[in-house]
Short mmCIF file of C-alpha atoms in Angstrom, two decimals:
data_model
loop_
_atom_site.label_atom_id
_atom_site.label_comp_id
_atom_site.label_asym_id
_atom_site.label_seq_id
_atom_site.Cartn_x
_atom_site.Cartn_y
_atom_site.Cartn_z
CA UNK K 1 -24.08 -29.64 40.53
CA UNK K 2 -24.01 -27.33 43.49
CA UNK K 3 -27.05 -25.17 43.78
CA UNK K 4 -29.76 -23.80 46.04
CA UNK K 5 -33.29 -25.09 46.19
CA UNK K 6 -35.67 -22.85 44.22
CA UNK K 7 -37.31 -20.28 46.47
CA UNK K 8 -39.96 -19.18 44.01
CA UNK K 9 -42.15 -20.60 41.33
CA UNK K 10 -40.99 -17.90 38.91
CA UNK K 11 -38.76 -18.93 36.03
CA UNK K 12 -35.29 -19.65 37.28
CA UNK K 13 -32.16 -18.25 35.61
CA UNK K 14 -30.31 -20.57 33.27
CA UNK K 15 -27.31 -22.50 34.53
CA UNK K 16 -23.86 -21.04 34.03
CA UNK K 17 -22.13 -22.51 30.94
CA UNK K 18 -18.68 -23.09 32.39
CA UNK K 19 -17.67 -26.38 30.78
CA UNK K 20 -15.57 -26.29 27.66
CA UNK K 21 -14.47 -29.40 25.77
CA UNK K 22 -11.58 -30.28 28.11
CA UNK K 23 -13.58 -30.05 31.33
CA UNK K 24 -16.43 -31.99 29.73
CA UNK K 25 -13.97 -34.66 28.58
CA UNK K 26 -12.58 -35.04 32.11
CA UNK K 27 -16.10 -35.22 33.52
CA UNK K 28 -17.04 -38.03 31.10
CA UNK K 29 -13.83 -40.01 31.63
CA UNK K 30 -14.12 -39.62 35.39
CA UNK K 31 -17.75 -40.72 35.39
CA UNK K 32 -16.97 -43.94 33.48
CA UNK K 33 -13.79 -44.88 35.34
CA UNK K 34 -14.31 -46.41 38.74
CA UNK K 35 -15.54 -49.54 40.48
CA UNK K 36 -16.08 -51.79 37.45
CA UNK K 37 -12.52 -52.19 36.21
CA UNK K 38 -11.05 -52.14 39.73
CA UNK K 39 -13.37 -54.85 41.08
CA UNK K 40 -14.61 -57.04 38.23
CA UNK K 41 -11.57 -57.79 36.06
CA UNK K 42 -11.00 -61.12 37.80
CA UNK K 43 -14.66 -62.14 37.61
CA UNK K 44 -14.68 -61.46 33.85
CA UNK K 45 -11.56 -63.64 33.56
CA UNK K 46 -13.48 -66.50 35.18
CA UNK K 47 -15.80 -66.49 32.15
CA UNK K 48 -13.32 -66.09 29.30
CA UNK K 49 -9.93 -67.05 30.67
CA UNK K 50 -6.90 -65.08 29.46
CA UNK K 51 -8.81 -63.15 26.75
CA UNK K 52 -10.28 -60.94 29.47
CA UNK K 53 -9.89 -57.86 27.25
CA UNK K 54 -12.44 -59.16 24.71
CA UNK K 55 -15.59 -58.66 26.88
CA UNK K 56 -14.39 -55.14 27.74
CA UNK K 57 -13.99 -54.43 24.03
CA UNK K 58 -17.47 -55.82 23.25
CA UNK K 59 -18.93 -53.77 26.12
CA UNK K 60 -17.26 -50.68 24.65
CA UNK K 61 -18.86 -51.31 21.24
CA UNK K 62 -22.33 -51.77 22.76
CA UNK K 63 -21.90 -48.64 24.90
CA UNK K 64 -20.71 -46.65 21.86
CA UNK K 65 -23.86 -47.57 19.91
CA UNK K 66 -26.05 -46.25 22.71
CA UNK K 67 -23.81 -43.21 23.12
CA UNK K 68 -24.69 -42.21 19.55
CA UNK K 69 -28.36 -42.28 20.52
CA UNK K 70 -27.72 -40.13 23.57
CA UNK K 71 -25.78 -37.72 21.35
CA UNK K 72 -28.74 -37.20 19.05
CA UNK K 73 -31.06 -36.63 22.00
CA UNK K 74 -28.80 -34.33 24.01
CA UNK K 75 -27.99 -32.14 21.00
CA UNK K 76 -31.64 -32.12 19.94
CA UNK K 77 -32.86 -31.33 23.48
CA UNK K 78 -29.83 -29.64 25.13
CA UNK K 79 -31.33 -29.59 28.62
CA UNK K 80 -30.35 -31.26 31.89
CA UNK K 81 -32.69 -34.15 31.18
CA UNK K 82 -31.99 -37.85 30.85
CA UNK K 83 -33.49 -41.22 30.00
CA UNK K 84 -36.79 -40.63 31.84
CA UNK K 85 -37.48 -37.40 29.99
CA UNK K 86 -36.57 -38.88 26.61
CA UNK K 87 -38.86 -41.80 27.40
CA UNK K 88 -41.77 -39.55 28.30
CA UNK K 89 -41.28 -37.40 25.24
CA UNK K 90 -41.29 -40.48 23.01
CA UNK K 91 -44.04 -42.58 24.62
CA UNK K 92 -46.04 -40.19 26.80
CA UNK K 93 -46.96 -42.92 29.29
CA UNK K 94 -46.53 -41.91 32.94
CA UNK K 95 -46.02 -45.44 34.24
CA UNK K 96 -43.29 -46.23 31.68
CA UNK K 97 -41.56 -42.95 32.53
CA UNK K 98 -41.75 -43.82 36.23
CA UNK K 99 -40.30 -47.30 35.65
CA UNK K 100 -37.36 -45.87 33.69
CA UNK K 101 -36.67 -43.26 36.38
CA UNK K 102 -36.95 -45.84 39.17
CA UNK K 103 -34.70 -48.28 37.27
CA UNK K 104 -32.05 -45.56 36.94
CA UNK K 105 -32.40 -44.87 40.68
CA UNK K 106 -32.03 -48.57 41.49
CA UNK K 107 -28.94 -48.81 39.28
CA UNK K 108 -27.39 -46.06 41.39
CA UNK K 109 -28.02 -48.01 44.60
CA UNK K 110 -26.71 -51.31 43.22
CA UNK K 111 -23.66 -49.50 41.81
CA UNK K 112 -22.96 -47.80 45.15
CA UNK K 113 -23.40 -51.12 46.97
CA UNK K 114 -20.89 -52.67 44.58
CA UNK K 115 -18.49 -49.84 45.36
CA UNK K 116 -18.95 -50.31 49.12
CA UNK K 117 -18.06 -53.99 48.84
CA UNK K 118 -15.01 -53.18 46.68
CA UNK K 119 -13.96 -50.49 49.17
CA UNK K 120 -14.21 -52.93 52.09
CA UNK K 121 -12.28 -55.69 50.31
CA UNK K 122 -9.46 -53.34 49.31
CA UNK K 123 -9.40 -51.84 52.81
CA UNK K 124 -8.89 -55.31 54.26
CA UNK K 125 -6.36 -56.62 51.72
CA UNK K 126 -4.23 -53.52 51.23
CA UNK K 127 -3.78 -53.08 54.99
CA UNK K 128 -3.23 -56.79 55.53
CA UNK K 129 -6.16 -57.10 57.93
CA UNK K 130 -7.39 -60.38 56.48
CA UNK K 131 -11.07 -59.78 57.22
CA UNK K 132 -13.40 -62.69 56.53
CA UNK K 133 -16.86 -62.42 54.93
CA UNK K 134 -18.58 -60.74 57.86
CA UNK K 135 -15.67 -58.42 58.47
CA UNK K 136 -15.80 -57.18 54.88
CA UNK K 137 -19.59 -56.83 55.13
CA UNK K 138 -19.35 -54.74 58.30
CA UNK K 139 -16.74 -52.44 56.75
CA UNK K 140 -19.00 -52.09 53.71
CA UNK K 141 -21.94 -51.14 55.93
CA UNK K 142 -19.82 -48.63 57.84
CA UNK K 143 -18.63 -47.15 54.56
CA UNK K 144 -22.21 -46.79 53.30
CA UNK K 145 -23.22 -45.17 56.59
CA UNK K 146 -20.41 -42.67 56.05
CA UNK K 147 -21.67 -41.95 52.54
CA UNK K 148 -25.16 -41.34 53.98
CA UNK K 149 -23.75 -38.96 56.59
CA UNK K 150 -21.96 -36.93 53.91
CA UNK K 151 -25.10 -36.97 51.78
CA UNK K 152 -27.20 -35.74 54.72
CA UNK K 153 -24.74 -32.96 55.43
CA UNK K 154 -25.03 -31.72 51.86
CA UNK K 155 -22.62 -32.31 49.02
CA UNK K 156 -22.46 -30.45 45.74
CA UNK K 157 -20.71 -31.70 42.63
CA UNK K 158 -17.72 -29.60 41.72
CA UNK K 159 -16.08 -29.60 38.31
CA UNK K 160 -12.69 -28.88 39.85
CA UNK K 161 -13.09 -31.72 42.35
CA UNK K 162 -14.11 -34.02 39.51
CA UNK K 163 -10.83 -33.23 37.75
CA UNK K 164 -8.86 -34.26 40.85
CA UNK K 165 -10.86 -37.45 41.35
CA UNK K 166 -10.52 -38.36 37.69
CA UNK K 167 -6.76 -37.98 37.81
CA UNK K 168 -6.56 -40.21 40.93
CA UNK K 169 -8.69 -42.92 39.29
CA UNK K 170 -6.73 -42.72 36.04
CA UNK K 171 -3.39 -42.79 37.88
CA UNK K 172 -4.25 -46.13 39.46
CA UNK K 173 -5.07 -47.69 36.09
CA UNK K 174 -1.95 -46.20 34.45
CA UNK K 175 0.12 -47.78 37.24
CA UNK K 176 -1.33 -51.19 36.31
CA UNK K 177 -0.62 -50.61 32.61
CA UNK K 178 2.96 -49.49 33.33
CA UNK K 179 3.65 -52.45 35.64
CA UNK K 180 2.18 -54.90 33.14
CA UNK K 181 4.04 -53.67 30.10
CA UNK K 182 7.28 -53.29 32.08
CA UNK K 183 6.96 -56.94 33.09
CA UNK K 184 6.19 -57.98 29.51
CA UNK K 185 9.20 -56.04 28.25
CA UNK K 186 11.49 -57.59 30.85
CA UNK K 187 10.26 -61.10 30.07
CA UNK K 188 8.50 -61.75 33.36
CA UNK K 189 5.00 -61.26 31.97
CA UNK K 190 3.24 -63.85 29.80
CA UNK K 191 1.49 -61.96 27.00
CA UNK K 192 0.38 -65.20 25.31
CA UNK K 193 -2.31 -65.67 27.99
CA UNK K 194 -4.23 -62.76 26.44
CA UNK K 195 -5.11 -64.99 23.47
CA UNK K 196 -6.30 -67.97 25.51
CA UNK K 197 -10.04 -68.59 25.87
CA UNK K 198 -11.70 -70.51 28.63
CA UNK K 199 -14.78 -71.57 26.68
CA UNK K 200 -16.62 -72.97 29.71
CA UNK K 201 -18.34 -76.33 29.88
CA UNK K 202 -20.08 -76.21 26.50
CA UNK K 203 -16.88 -75.37 24.63
CA UNK K 204 -18.42 -72.26 23.03
CA UNK K 205 -16.15 -69.21 23.19
CA UNK K 206 -18.93 -66.93 21.87
CA UNK K 207 -21.20 -67.50 24.85
CA UNK K 208 -18.26 -67.25 27.24
CA UNK K 209 -17.53 -63.76 25.86
CA UNK K 210 -21.20 -62.79 26.11
CA UNK K 211 -21.34 -63.92 29.75
CA UNK K 212 -18.19 -61.90 30.46
CA UNK K 213 -19.66 -58.88 28.67
CA UNK K 214 -22.70 -58.83 30.97
CA UNK K 215 -20.26 -58.06 33.79
CA UNK K 216 -17.78 -55.93 31.84
CA UNK K 217 -20.57 -53.60 30.74
CA UNK K 218 -20.76 -52.33 34.32
CA UNK K 219 -17.34 -50.77 33.77
CA UNK K 220 -18.60 -48.78 30.74
CA UNK K 221 -21.66 -47.14 32.31
CA UNK K 222 -21.49 -43.51 33.35
CA UNK K 223 -21.33 -41.86 29.92
CA UNK K 224 -25.12 -41.41 30.03
CA UNK K 225 -24.78 -39.06 33.02
CA UNK K 226 -23.00 -36.49 30.87
CA UNK K 227 -26.30 -35.40 29.30
CA UNK K 228 -27.11 -33.81 32.66
CA UNK K 229 -24.28 -31.33 32.04
CA UNK K 230 -25.79 -30.03 28.77
CA UNK K 231 -27.01 -26.76 30.28
CA UNK K 232 -23.56 -26.04 31.72
CA UNK K 233 -21.63 -26.85 28.54
CA UNK K 234 -20.56 -24.22 26.05
CA UNK K 235 -22.22 -24.87 22.67
CA UNK K 236 -23.33 -28.42 23.56
CA UNK K 237 -24.83 -29.25 20.16
CA UNK K 238 -21.40 -28.71 18.57
CA UNK K 239 -18.91 -30.13 21.09
CA UNK K 240 -20.85 -32.98 22.73
CA UNK K 241 -20.47 -35.53 19.90
CA UNK K 242 -16.69 -35.41 19.56
CA UNK K 243 -16.07 -35.06 23.31
CA UNK K 244 -18.35 -37.92 24.40
CA UNK K 245 -16.98 -40.27 21.74
CA UNK K 246 -13.41 -39.28 22.65
CA UNK K 247 -14.08 -39.94 26.33
CA UNK K 248 -15.59 -43.35 25.59
CA UNK K 249 -12.64 -44.26 23.38
CA UNK K 250 -10.09 -43.22 26.00
CA UNK K 251 -11.74 -45.35 28.67
CA UNK K 252 -12.17 -48.27 26.27
CA UNK K 253 -8.45 -48.21 25.40
CA UNK K 254 -7.45 -47.91 29.07
CA UNK K 255 -9.66 -50.86 30.01
CA UNK K 256 -8.26 -53.10 27.26
CA UNK K 257 -4.67 -52.22 28.24
CA UNK K 258 -5.40 -52.80 31.95
CA UNK K 259 -6.95 -56.19 31.12
CA UNK K 260 -3.96 -57.25 29.03
CA UNK K 261 -1.52 -56.09 31.71
CA UNK K 262 -3.43 -57.91 34.44
CA UNK K 263 -3.63 -61.23 32.63
CA UNK K 264 0.03 -61.07 31.58
CA UNK K 265 1.03 -61.02 35.24
CA UNK K 266 -1.63 -63.14 36.96
CA UNK K 267 -3.15 -66.35 35.52
CA UNK K 268 -6.94 -66.10 35.01
CA UNK K 269 -7.77 -68.67 37.70
CA UNK K 270 -5.81 -66.69 40.31
CA UNK K 271 -7.08 -63.32 39.05
CA UNK K 272 -10.65 -64.50 39.61
CA UNK K 273 -10.01 -65.36 43.25
CA UNK K 274 -10.97 -62.81 45.88
CA UNK K 275 -12.32 -59.30 45.33
CA UNK K 276 -9.13 -57.27 44.76
CA UNK K 277 -7.81 -58.38 41.35
CA UNK K 278 -5.69 -55.31 40.62
CA UNK K 279 -3.96 -55.56 44.00
CA UNK K 280 -2.86 -59.05 42.91
CA UNK K 281 -1.44 -57.54 39.72
CA UNK K 282 0.61 -55.00 41.69
CA UNK K 283 1.88 -57.73 44.01
CA UNK K 284 2.92 -59.95 41.09
CA UNK K 285 4.47 -57.29 38.87
CA UNK K 286 5.95 -54.87 41.39
CA UNK K 287 6.47 -56.61 44.76
CA UNK K 288 8.27 -53.55 46.09
CA UNK K 289 5.40 -51.20 45.32
CA UNK K 290 3.59 -50.21 48.56
CA UNK K 291 0.24 -51.98 48.44
CA UNK K 292 -1.26 -49.48 50.84
CA UNK K 293 -0.74 -46.69 48.30
CA UNK K 294 -2.48 -48.56 45.51
CA UNK K 295 -5.19 -49.69 47.91
CA UNK K 296 -5.76 -46.06 48.86
CA UNK K 297 -6.09 -45.10 45.18
CA UNK K 298 -8.61 -47.89 44.63
CA UNK K 299 -10.63 -46.94 47.70
CA UNK K 300 -10.58 -43.30 46.58
CA UNK K 301 -11.92 -44.28 43.15
CA UNK K 302 -14.75 -46.49 44.38
CA UNK K 303 -15.69 -44.09 47.19
CA UNK K 304 -16.23 -41.37 44.61
CA UNK K 305 -18.47 -43.70 42.59
CA UNK K 306 -20.54 -44.59 45.65
CA UNK K 307 -21.07 -41.01 46.75
CA UNK K 308 -22.12 -39.77 43.31
CA UNK K 309 -24.51 -42.70 42.81
CA UNK K 310 -26.16 -42.32 46.22
CA UNK K 311 -26.55 -38.59 45.65
CA UNK K 312 -28.24 -39.32 42.33
CA UNK K 313 -30.50 -42.03 43.80
CA UNK K 314 -31.73 -39.93 46.72
CA UNK K 315 -32.39 -36.91 44.51
CA UNK K 316 -34.35 -39.01 42.02
CA UNK K 317 -36.53 -40.39 44.84
CA UNK K 318 -37.00 -36.82 46.09
CA UNK K 319 -37.91 -35.57 42.61
CA UNK K 320 -40.42 -38.36 41.97
CA UNK K 321 -42.04 -37.68 45.34
CA UNK K 322 -42.41 -34.00 44.53
CA UNK K 323 -44.17 -35.00 41.31
CA UNK K 324 -46.63 -37.21 43.23
CA UNK K 325 -45.52 -40.54 41.76
CA UNK K 326 -43.97 -41.69 45.05
CA UNK K 327 -45.22 -41.07 48.63
CA UNK K 328 -45.01 -37.42 49.69
CA UNK K 329 -42.89 -38.31 52.74
CA UNK K 330 -39.86 -38.84 50.46
CA UNK K 331 -40.06 -35.16 49.49
CA UNK K 332 -39.33 -33.87 52.99
CA UNK K 333 -36.28 -31.62 53.30
CA UNK K 334 -34.19 -31.18 56.46
CA UNK K 335 -34.88 -27.77 57.99
CA UNK K 336 -31.25 -26.78 58.48
CA UNK K 337 -29.25 -28.97 56.09
CA UNK K 338 -31.74 -28.55 53.22
CA UNK K 339 -31.19 -32.14 52.12
CA UNK K 340 -33.90 -34.73 51.35
CA UNK K 341 -33.28 -36.72 54.51
CA UNK K 342 -36.15 -39.22 54.15
CA UNK K 343 -35.10 -40.05 50.57
CA UNK K 344 -31.50 -40.41 51.72
CA UNK K 345 -32.57 -42.72 54.53
CA UNK K 346 -34.70 -44.84 52.20
CA UNK K 347 -31.94 -45.32 49.61
CA UNK K 348 -29.40 -46.05 52.35
CA UNK K 349 -31.63 -48.76 53.86
CA UNK K 350 -31.95 -50.37 50.41
CA UNK K 351 -28.15 -50.25 50.04
CA UNK K 352 -27.73 -51.83 53.51
CA UNK K 353 -30.10 -54.64 52.50
CA UNK K 354 -28.14 -55.31 49.31
CA UNK K 355 -24.81 -55.34 51.13
CA UNK K 356 -26.16 -57.67 53.84
CA UNK K 357 -28.21 -60.12 51.79
CA UNK K 358 -26.42 -60.04 48.41
CA UNK K 359 -22.97 -58.69 49.14
CA UNK K 360 -21.07 -60.18 46.23
CA UNK K 361 -19.62 -57.73 43.70
CA UNK K 362 -20.57 -59.72 40.54
CA UNK K 363 -24.24 -59.95 41.56
CA UNK K 364 -24.49 -56.25 42.39
CA UNK K 365 -22.41 -55.04 39.44
CA UNK K 366 -24.27 -57.36 37.08
CA UNK K 367 -27.62 -56.05 38.35
CA UNK K 368 -26.48 -52.48 37.68
CA UNK K 369 -25.61 -53.43 34.10
CA UNK K 370 -28.91 -55.31 33.73
CA UNK K 371 -31.00 -52.32 34.80
CA UNK K 372 -29.12 -49.86 32.62
CA UNK K 373 -29.12 -52.15 29.57
CA UNK K 374 -32.92 -52.26 29.85
CA UNK K 375 -33.03 -48.46 30.08
CA UNK K 376 -30.64 -48.11 27.12
CA UNK K 377 -32.87 -50.37 25.04
CA UNK K 378 -35.76 -47.95 25.60
CA UNK K 379 -33.57 -44.90 24.88
CA UNK K 380 -32.45 -46.38 21.54
CA UNK K 381 -36.08 -46.97 20.58
CA UNK K 382 -37.00 -43.45 21.74
CA UNK K 383 -34.47 -41.95 19.29
CA UNK K 384 -36.29 -43.57 16.38
CA UNK K 385 -39.73 -42.49 17.60
CA UNK K 386 -38.58 -38.91 18.19
CA UNK K 387 -37.34 -38.55 14.61
CA UNK K 388 -40.79 -37.12 13.81
CA UNK K 389 -40.24 -34.38 16.42
CA UNK K 390 -38.35 -31.60 14.64
CA UNK K 391 -36.48 -28.72 16.28
CA UNK K 392 -35.34 -25.41 14.86
CA UNK K 393 -31.63 -25.69 15.63
CA UNK K 394 -29.09 -28.01 14.02
CA UNK K 395 -28.24 -31.12 15.98
CA UNK K 396 -26.32 -34.37 15.72
CA UNK K 397 -28.16 -37.12 13.82
CA UNK K 398 -26.92 -40.66 14.11
CA UNK K 399 -27.39 -43.05 11.17
CA UNK K 400 -30.66 -44.95 11.65
CA UNK K 401 -28.90 -48.31 11.77
CA UNK K 402 -27.00 -47.28 14.92
CA UNK K 403 -29.96 -46.96 17.35
CA UNK K 404 -31.45 -50.08 15.75
CA UNK K 405 -28.25 -52.02 16.52
CA UNK K 406 -28.07 -50.34 19.93
CA UNK K 407 -31.58 -51.48 20.84
CA UNK K 408 -30.94 -55.02 19.58
CA UNK K 409 -27.59 -55.45 21.35
CA UNK K 410 -28.77 -53.96 24.65
CA UNK K 411 -31.96 -56.06 24.62
CA UNK K 412 -29.90 -59.14 23.77
CA UNK K 413 -27.60 -58.59 26.75
CA UNK K 414 -30.60 -58.27 29.07
CA UNK K 415 -31.81 -61.81 28.30
CA UNK K 416 -31.14 -65.00 30.30
CA UNK K 417 -29.51 -66.64 27.27
CA UNK K 418 -26.37 -64.61 28.02
CA UNK K 419 -25.56 -66.81 31.00
CA UNK K 420 -26.42 -63.99 33.37
CA UNK K 421 -26.83 -65.21 36.95
CA UNK K 422 -30.55 -65.52 37.77
CA UNK K 423 -29.84 -63.78 41.08
CA UNK K 424 -29.46 -60.53 39.16
CA UNK K 425 -33.01 -60.82 37.81
CA UNK K 426 -34.29 -61.53 41.31
CA UNK K 427 -32.55 -58.44 42.70
CA UNK K 428 -33.78 -56.22 39.85
CA UNK K 429 -37.33 -57.58 40.11
CA UNK K 430 -37.41 -57.05 43.88
CA UNK K 431 -36.23 -53.45 43.56
CA UNK K 432 -38.60 -52.59 40.70
CA UNK K 433 -41.42 -54.45 42.45
CA UNK K 434 -40.95 -52.25 45.50
CA UNK K 435 -41.12 -49.22 43.22
CA UNK K 436 -44.33 -50.40 41.56
CA UNK K 437 -45.88 -51.04 44.99
CA UNK K 438 -44.98 -47.53 46.18
CA UNK K 439 -46.28 -46.09 42.90
CA UNK K 440 -49.62 -47.95 43.25
CA UNK K 441 -50.05 -46.74 46.83
CA UNK K 442 -49.26 -43.19 45.76
CA UNK K 443 -51.70 -43.31 42.85
CA UNK K 444 -54.45 -44.55 45.21
CA UNK K 445 -53.72 -41.68 47.60
CA UNK K 446 -53.71 -39.22 44.67
CA UNK K 447 -57.14 -40.41 43.52
CA UNK K 448 -58.52 -40.16 47.06
CA UNK K 449 -57.18 -36.64 47.53
CA UNK K 450 -57.80 -35.36 44.01
CA UNK K 451 -54.13 -34.84 43.15
CA UNK K 452 -53.40 -34.87 39.41
CA UNK K 453 -50.00 -36.03 38.15
CA UNK K 454 -48.57 -33.60 35.61
CA UNK K 455 -46.23 -34.46 32.76
CA UNK K 456 -42.63 -34.59 33.96
CA UNK K 457 -40.15 -31.86 33.14
CA UNK K 458 -36.37 -31.97 32.89
CA UNK K 459 -35.88 -30.54 36.39
CA UNK K 460 -38.07 -33.27 37.86
CA UNK K 461 -35.42 -35.85 37.08
CA UNK K 462 -32.37 -33.68 37.66
CA UNK K 463 -33.16 -31.84 40.91
CA UNK K 464 -30.64 -29.38 42.28
CA UNK K 465 -28.24 -30.86 44.80
CA UNK K 466 -27.19 -29.00 47.93
#
């Protein structure tokens, strides 16, 4: 959201409620669409074979369960809050609230790093440059530096811009669906592959699907960000449920159709090679289609994801610093640009490290899903705890079994039994460990200087963006 930094400690005016159901729907669809489906379709196929659509469908079901929990919370507390605030309201433990907020911040950095890698790979392949590993890495670093420069200059979210970006992202996926079904109709596509399972070494299709779902879930995240638009939505308690569920359903259907189209044109073994699976689909199904155009659409989609996630990550670091749970230096604001330049620099350095030392899209995308699945587990539990907290207005109430199933499924997908690459746990642990270290240092400084940490408020975790 575009906005100015508060200039007074007096109560600030409420945000302008400009979003009706259609604009909210486009915001939700645009937030979910992006890097995941463009970059990870082939890697999911490596786990399950031709039935690549199944993990996306399972990921949709798990996301929908958690979406119901978010719906109860956002209609019960229609503020620009989020997982950290719901956690604090339910548990009241500062350290747990900090961990949730820092995990969300880390998920933004790993997601943006995934997008940078996808951008670099598509840049190389669509222009026929043929960059090797280091070439792709250098382009990814340059891309992330560009994101940081834009972030430093000051970028505000715009609803109208989001509509344009959403239509670009959706157009690319509709092109894939059209090419795939045209090929199937003309007899050049092999639809039977969509029913073939590659059940891995142990011959168990169930665990192959679960392993694929741990990656596919990355494509479904984003719906949780919509709660931050509650204060700018007209009558949020009434329209949020149907709009959020509609947006999730639209993206779920699009993902399943894209998966079926992709596998009908490109065998799973080939689809899993390289980092530009949908470019392979265009090449196979429409050789005359200009690859540069589709590559541009893909780069546009993932660039948008990276920018939004790095904006979110830097503002969260800034907000936590201002609340004295991270070092005060992260709260510094540039004198002329009015952007949190130290926080931006810190998150950019972390992204550089991930691109340099991890690099691979599955590891980064899988880590994003891992972090958010852990957060979603806590949010589902928070819904049940907060049932005792009554409010005066009417709000959406999900059946009790839904958050129970949401917590169980999200917690299940976090575990190592899913076949998740251990590298993802190492990355997540390193990031969270850094956060805990910074938190401990800050708490020691607070005790030495007599600073008392207050309970967090909604604006602490959704600071205004310049």
